[in-house]
mmCIF file of C-alpha atoms in Angstrom:
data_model
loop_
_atom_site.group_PDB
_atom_site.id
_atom_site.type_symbol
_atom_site.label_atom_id
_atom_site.label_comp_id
_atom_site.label_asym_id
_atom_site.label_seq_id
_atom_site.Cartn_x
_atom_site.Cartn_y
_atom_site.Cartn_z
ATOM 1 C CA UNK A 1 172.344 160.859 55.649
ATOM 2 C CA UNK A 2 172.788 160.640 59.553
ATOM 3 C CA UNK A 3 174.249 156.999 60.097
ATOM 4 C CA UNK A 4 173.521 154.970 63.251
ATOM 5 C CA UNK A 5 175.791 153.079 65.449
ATOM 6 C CA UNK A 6 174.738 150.730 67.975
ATOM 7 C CA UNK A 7 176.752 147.726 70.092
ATOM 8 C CA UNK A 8 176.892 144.802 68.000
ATOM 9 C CA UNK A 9 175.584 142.584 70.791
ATOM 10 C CA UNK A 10 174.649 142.646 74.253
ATOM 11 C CA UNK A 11 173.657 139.574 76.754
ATOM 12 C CA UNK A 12 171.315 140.338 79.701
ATOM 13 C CA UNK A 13 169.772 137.447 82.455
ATOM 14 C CA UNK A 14 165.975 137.464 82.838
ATOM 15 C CA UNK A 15 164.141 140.159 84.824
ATOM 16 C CA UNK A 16 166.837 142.727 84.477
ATOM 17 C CA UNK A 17 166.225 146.310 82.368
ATOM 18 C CA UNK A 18 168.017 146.333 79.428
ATOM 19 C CA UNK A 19 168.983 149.655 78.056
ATOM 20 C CA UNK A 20 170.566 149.800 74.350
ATOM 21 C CA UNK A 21 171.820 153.436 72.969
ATOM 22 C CA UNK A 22 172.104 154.130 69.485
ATOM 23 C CA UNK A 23 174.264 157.113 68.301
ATOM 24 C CA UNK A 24 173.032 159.193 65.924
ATOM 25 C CA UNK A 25 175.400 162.224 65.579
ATOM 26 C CA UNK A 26 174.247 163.590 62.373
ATOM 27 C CA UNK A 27 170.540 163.764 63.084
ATOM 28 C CA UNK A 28 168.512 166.442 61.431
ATOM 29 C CA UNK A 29 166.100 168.908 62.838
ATOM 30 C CA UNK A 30 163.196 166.873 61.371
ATOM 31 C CA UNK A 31 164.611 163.387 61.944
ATOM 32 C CA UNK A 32 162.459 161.088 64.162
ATOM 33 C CA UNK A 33 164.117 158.127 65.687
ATOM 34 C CA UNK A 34 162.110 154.448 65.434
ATOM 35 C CA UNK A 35 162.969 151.208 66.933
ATOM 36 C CA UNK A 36 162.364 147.854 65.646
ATOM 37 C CA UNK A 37 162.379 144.142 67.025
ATOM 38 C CA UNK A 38 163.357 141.343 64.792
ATOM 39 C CA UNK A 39 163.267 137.776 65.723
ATOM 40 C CA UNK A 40 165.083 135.037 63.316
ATOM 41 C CA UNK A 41 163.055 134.250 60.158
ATOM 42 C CA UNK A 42 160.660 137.664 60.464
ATOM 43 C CA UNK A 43 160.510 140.670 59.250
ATOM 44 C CA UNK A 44 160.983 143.439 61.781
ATOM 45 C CA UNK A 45 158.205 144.800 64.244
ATOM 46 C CA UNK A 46 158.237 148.884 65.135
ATOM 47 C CA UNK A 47 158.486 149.125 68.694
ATOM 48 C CA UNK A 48 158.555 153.026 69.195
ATOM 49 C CA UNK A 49 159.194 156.278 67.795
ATOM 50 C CA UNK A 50 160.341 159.574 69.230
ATOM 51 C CA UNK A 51 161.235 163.022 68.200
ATOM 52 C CA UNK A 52 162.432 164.347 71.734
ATOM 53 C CA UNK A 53 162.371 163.447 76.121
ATOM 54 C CA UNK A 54 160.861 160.567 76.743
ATOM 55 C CA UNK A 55 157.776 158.126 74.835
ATOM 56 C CA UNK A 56 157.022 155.280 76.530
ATOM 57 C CA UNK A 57 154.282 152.256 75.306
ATOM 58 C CA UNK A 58 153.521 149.086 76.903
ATOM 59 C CA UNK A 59 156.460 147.191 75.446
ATOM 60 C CA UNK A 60 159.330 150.008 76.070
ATOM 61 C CA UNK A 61 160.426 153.238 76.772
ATOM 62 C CA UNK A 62 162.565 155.581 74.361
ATOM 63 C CA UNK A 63 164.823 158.280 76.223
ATOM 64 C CA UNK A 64 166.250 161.090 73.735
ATOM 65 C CA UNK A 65 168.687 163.794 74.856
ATOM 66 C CA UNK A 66 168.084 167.253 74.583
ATOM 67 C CA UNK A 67 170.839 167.216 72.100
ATOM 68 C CA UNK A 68 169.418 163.939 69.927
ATOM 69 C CA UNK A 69 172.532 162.975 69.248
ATOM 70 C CA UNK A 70 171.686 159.768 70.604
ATOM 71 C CA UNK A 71 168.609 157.488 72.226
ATOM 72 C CA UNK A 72 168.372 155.111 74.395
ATOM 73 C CA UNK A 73 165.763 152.086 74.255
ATOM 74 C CA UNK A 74 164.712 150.531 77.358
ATOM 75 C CA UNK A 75 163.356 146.967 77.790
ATOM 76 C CA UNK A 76 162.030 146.720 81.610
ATOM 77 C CA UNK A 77 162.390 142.812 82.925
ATOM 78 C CA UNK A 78 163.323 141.228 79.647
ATOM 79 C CA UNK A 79 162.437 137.989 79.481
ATOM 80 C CA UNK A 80 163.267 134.683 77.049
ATOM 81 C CA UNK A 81 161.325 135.823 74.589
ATOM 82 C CA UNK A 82 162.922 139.189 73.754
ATOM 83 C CA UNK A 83 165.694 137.569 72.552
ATOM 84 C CA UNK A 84 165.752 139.139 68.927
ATOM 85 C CA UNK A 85 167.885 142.025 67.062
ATOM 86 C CA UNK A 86 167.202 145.698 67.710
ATOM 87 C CA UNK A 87 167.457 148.188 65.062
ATOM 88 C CA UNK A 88 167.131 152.377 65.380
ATOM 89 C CA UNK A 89 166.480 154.243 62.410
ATOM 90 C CA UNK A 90 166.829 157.946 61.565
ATOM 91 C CA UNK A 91 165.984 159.611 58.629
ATOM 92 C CA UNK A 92 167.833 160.974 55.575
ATOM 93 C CA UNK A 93 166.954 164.605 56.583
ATOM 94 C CA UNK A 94 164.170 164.835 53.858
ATOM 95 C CA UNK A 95 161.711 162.670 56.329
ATOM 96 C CA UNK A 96 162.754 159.302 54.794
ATOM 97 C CA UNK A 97 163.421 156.403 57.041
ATOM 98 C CA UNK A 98 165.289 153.903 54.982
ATOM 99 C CA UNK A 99 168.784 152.940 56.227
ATOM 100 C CA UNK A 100 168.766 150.383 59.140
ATOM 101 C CA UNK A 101 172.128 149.702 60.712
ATOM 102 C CA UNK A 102 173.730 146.795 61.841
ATOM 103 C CA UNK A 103 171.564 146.428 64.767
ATOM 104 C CA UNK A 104 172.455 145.101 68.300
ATOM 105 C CA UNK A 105 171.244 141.391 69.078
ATOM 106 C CA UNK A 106 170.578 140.700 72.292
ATOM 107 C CA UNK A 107 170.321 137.495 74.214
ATOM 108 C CA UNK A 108 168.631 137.122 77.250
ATOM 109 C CA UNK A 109 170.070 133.974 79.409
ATOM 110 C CA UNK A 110 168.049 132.264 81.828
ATOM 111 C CA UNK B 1 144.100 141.943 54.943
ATOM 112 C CA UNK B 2 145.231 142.123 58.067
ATOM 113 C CA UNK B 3 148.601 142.250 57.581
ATOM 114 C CA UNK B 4 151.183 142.495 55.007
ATOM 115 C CA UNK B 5 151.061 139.706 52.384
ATOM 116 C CA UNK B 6 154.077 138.516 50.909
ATOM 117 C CA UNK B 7 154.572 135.759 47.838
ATOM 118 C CA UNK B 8 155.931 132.638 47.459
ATOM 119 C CA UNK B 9 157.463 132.677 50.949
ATOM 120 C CA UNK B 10 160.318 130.393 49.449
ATOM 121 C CA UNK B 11 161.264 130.140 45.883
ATOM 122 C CA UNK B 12 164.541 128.429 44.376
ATOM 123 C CA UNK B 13 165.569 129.515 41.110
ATOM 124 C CA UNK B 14 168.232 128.647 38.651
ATOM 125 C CA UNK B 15 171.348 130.612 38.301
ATOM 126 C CA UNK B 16 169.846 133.105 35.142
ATOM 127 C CA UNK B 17 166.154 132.991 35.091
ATOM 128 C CA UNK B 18 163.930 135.757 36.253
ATOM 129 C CA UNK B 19 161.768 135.835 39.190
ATOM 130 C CA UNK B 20 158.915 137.771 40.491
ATOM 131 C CA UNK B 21 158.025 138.714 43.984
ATOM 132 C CA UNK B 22 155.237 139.652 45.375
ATOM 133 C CA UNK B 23 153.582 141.856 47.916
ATOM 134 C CA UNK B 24 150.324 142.732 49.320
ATOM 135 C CA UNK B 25 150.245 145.887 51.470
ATOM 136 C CA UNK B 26 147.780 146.465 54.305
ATOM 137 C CA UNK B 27 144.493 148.203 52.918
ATOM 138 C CA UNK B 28 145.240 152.063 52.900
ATOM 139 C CA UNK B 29 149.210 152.301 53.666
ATOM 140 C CA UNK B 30 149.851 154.612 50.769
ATOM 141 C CA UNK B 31 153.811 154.277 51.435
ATOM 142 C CA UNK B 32 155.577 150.553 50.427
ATOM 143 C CA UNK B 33 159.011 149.498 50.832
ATOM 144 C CA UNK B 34 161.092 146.320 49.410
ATOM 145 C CA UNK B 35 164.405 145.357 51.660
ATOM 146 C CA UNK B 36 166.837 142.485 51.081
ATOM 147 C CA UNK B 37 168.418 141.054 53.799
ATOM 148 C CA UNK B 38 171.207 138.297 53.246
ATOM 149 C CA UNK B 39 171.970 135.637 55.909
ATOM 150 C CA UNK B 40 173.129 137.233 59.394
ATOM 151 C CA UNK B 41 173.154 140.506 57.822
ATOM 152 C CA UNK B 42 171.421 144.102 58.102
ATOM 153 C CA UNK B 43 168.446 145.315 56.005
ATOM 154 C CA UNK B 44 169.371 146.686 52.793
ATOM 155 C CA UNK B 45 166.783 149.232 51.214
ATOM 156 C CA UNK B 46 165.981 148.580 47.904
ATOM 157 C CA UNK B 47 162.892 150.994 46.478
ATOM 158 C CA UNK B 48 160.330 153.025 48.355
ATOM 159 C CA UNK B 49 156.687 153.959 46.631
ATOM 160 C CA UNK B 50 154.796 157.041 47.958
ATOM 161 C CA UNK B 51 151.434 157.264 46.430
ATOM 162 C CA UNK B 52 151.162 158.119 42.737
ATOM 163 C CA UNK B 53 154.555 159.578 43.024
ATOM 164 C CA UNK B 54 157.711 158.461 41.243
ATOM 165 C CA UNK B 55 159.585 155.598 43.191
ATOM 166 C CA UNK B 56 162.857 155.785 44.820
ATOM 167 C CA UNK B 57 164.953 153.503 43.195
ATOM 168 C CA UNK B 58 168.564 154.589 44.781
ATOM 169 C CA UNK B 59 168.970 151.031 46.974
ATOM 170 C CA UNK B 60 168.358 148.921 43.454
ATOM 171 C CA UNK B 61 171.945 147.147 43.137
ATOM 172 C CA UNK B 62 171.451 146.799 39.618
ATOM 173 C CA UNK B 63 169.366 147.026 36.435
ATOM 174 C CA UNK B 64 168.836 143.708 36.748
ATOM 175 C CA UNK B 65 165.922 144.256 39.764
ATOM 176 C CA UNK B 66 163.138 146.708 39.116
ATOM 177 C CA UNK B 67 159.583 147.020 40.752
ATOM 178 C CA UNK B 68 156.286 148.148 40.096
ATOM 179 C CA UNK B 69 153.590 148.544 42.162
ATOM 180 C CA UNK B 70 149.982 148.631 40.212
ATOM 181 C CA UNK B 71 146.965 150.578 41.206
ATOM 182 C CA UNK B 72 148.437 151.935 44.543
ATOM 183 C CA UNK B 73 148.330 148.580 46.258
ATOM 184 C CA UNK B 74 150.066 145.689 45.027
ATOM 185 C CA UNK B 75 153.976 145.570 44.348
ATOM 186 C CA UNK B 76 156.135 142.985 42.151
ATOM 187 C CA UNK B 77 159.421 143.288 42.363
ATOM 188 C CA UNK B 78 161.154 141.784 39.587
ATOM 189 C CA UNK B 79 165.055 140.602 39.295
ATOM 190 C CA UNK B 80 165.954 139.148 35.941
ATOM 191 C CA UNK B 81 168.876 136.948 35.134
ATOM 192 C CA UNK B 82 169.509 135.857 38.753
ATOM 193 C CA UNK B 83 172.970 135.594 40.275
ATOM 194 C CA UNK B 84 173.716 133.176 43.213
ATOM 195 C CA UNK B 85 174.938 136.726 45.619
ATOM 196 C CA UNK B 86 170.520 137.500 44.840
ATOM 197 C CA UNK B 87 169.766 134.859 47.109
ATOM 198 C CA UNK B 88 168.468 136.235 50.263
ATOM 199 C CA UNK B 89 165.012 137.090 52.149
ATOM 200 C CA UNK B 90 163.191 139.615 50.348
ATOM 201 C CA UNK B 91 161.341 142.043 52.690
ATOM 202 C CA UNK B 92 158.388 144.365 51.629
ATOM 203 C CA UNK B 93 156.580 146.642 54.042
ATOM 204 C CA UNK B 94 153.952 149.326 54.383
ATOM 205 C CA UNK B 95 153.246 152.245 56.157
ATOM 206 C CA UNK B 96 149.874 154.803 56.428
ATOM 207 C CA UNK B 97 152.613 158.131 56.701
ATOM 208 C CA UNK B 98 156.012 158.264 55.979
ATOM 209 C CA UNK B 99 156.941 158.685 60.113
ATOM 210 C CA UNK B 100 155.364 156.043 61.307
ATOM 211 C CA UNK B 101 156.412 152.686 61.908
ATOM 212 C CA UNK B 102 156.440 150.365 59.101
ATOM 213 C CA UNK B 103 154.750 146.947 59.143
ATOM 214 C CA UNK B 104 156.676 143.976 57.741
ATOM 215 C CA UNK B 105 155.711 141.155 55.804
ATOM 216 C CA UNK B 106 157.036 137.587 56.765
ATOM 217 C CA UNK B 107 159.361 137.936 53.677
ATOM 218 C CA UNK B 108 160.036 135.461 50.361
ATOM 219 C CA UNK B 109 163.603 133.368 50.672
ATOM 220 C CA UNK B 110 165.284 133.517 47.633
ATOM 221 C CA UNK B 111 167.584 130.748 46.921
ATOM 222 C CA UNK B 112 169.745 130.759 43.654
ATOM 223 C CA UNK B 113 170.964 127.474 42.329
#
């Protein structure tokens, strides 16, 4: 079961990038990474998935290393309203996605 | 529906009776998933249905919560003889494969008395 660490909490001001790395050192060959949003009082919202390099969608971008031991997600010009907790998710090696971590919150300040 | 349908959104029980919860995946998502998540805490994986095949039950704390899920769509989960630690928001969601994202109802607060 490849277990994720992330920072528990990060603070960014408006307009900046904000990158957030999760470590995943026990990933397995099959493993896909996924990234959710989740704002107080809702359930979490996928963001993106990746298996390897680099996915990018119109809310973020996902950078893997070759190795996959870890990922980065990459908010460009956060505003107010991303304001939420960020969770990655690996899978249990048998292509089950199940186990979200502790997440990282992150604030954005005016 | 359009999204993932989840019922009562709030429901206060007393200390020992049982409750039901109830979810409503979107039309299609063969794969369904119940989470708890306790105030300021993580996501904790309860059970995971795949189809017609058997359920994972390895996050179930207890005998005291089981699930069901009827005809391929619907899912109840059940938790009998409540305990004041059960309160929490009870998450179900829904995917159309296994890899993909999942899709998140708005969740049922569970408040023991």
């Amino acid at each position: 079961l490849a277990k994720t660490t992330q920072p528990i909490s990060m603070d960014s001001y408006e307009g900046q990038e904000v990158n957030i790395t999760c470590s995943h050192n026990n990933i397995a060959t099959n493993d896909y990474i996924t990234w959710y949003q989740q704002f107080p009082s809702q359930g979490p919202r996928f963001i993106i998935q990746g298996y390897k390099t680099k996915v990018t969608n119109e809310v973020a971008s996902l950078f893997i290393p070759a190795d996959r031991k870890s990922s980065t997600l990459s908010l460009p010009r956060v505003s107010l309203s991303d304001t939420a907790v960020y969770y990655c998710l690996v899978g249990d090696g048998a292509g089950n996605q199940f186990y979200f971590g502790t997440g990282t919150s992150l604030t954005v300040i005016p | 529906g359009a999204g993932v349908s989840q019922s009562p959104s709030n429901k206060v029980t007393e200390k020992g009776k049982d409750v039901e919860l109830r979810c409503d995946p979107i039309s299609g998502h063969t794969a369904l998933y119940w989470y708890r998540q306790s105030l300021g805490q993580g996501l904790e994986f309860l059970i995971y249905f795949q189809g017609n095949s058997a359920p994972d039950k390895s996050g179930l704390p207890s005998d005291r919560f089981s699930a069901e899920r009827t005809g391929g769509s619907v899912s109840t989960l059940t938790i009998q003889r409540t305990q004041q630690e059960d309160s929490a928001v009870y998450l179900c969601a829904s995917s159309s494969l296994r890899l993909y994202g999942y899709t998140f109802g708005s969740g049922t607060r569970l408040t023991v008395v």
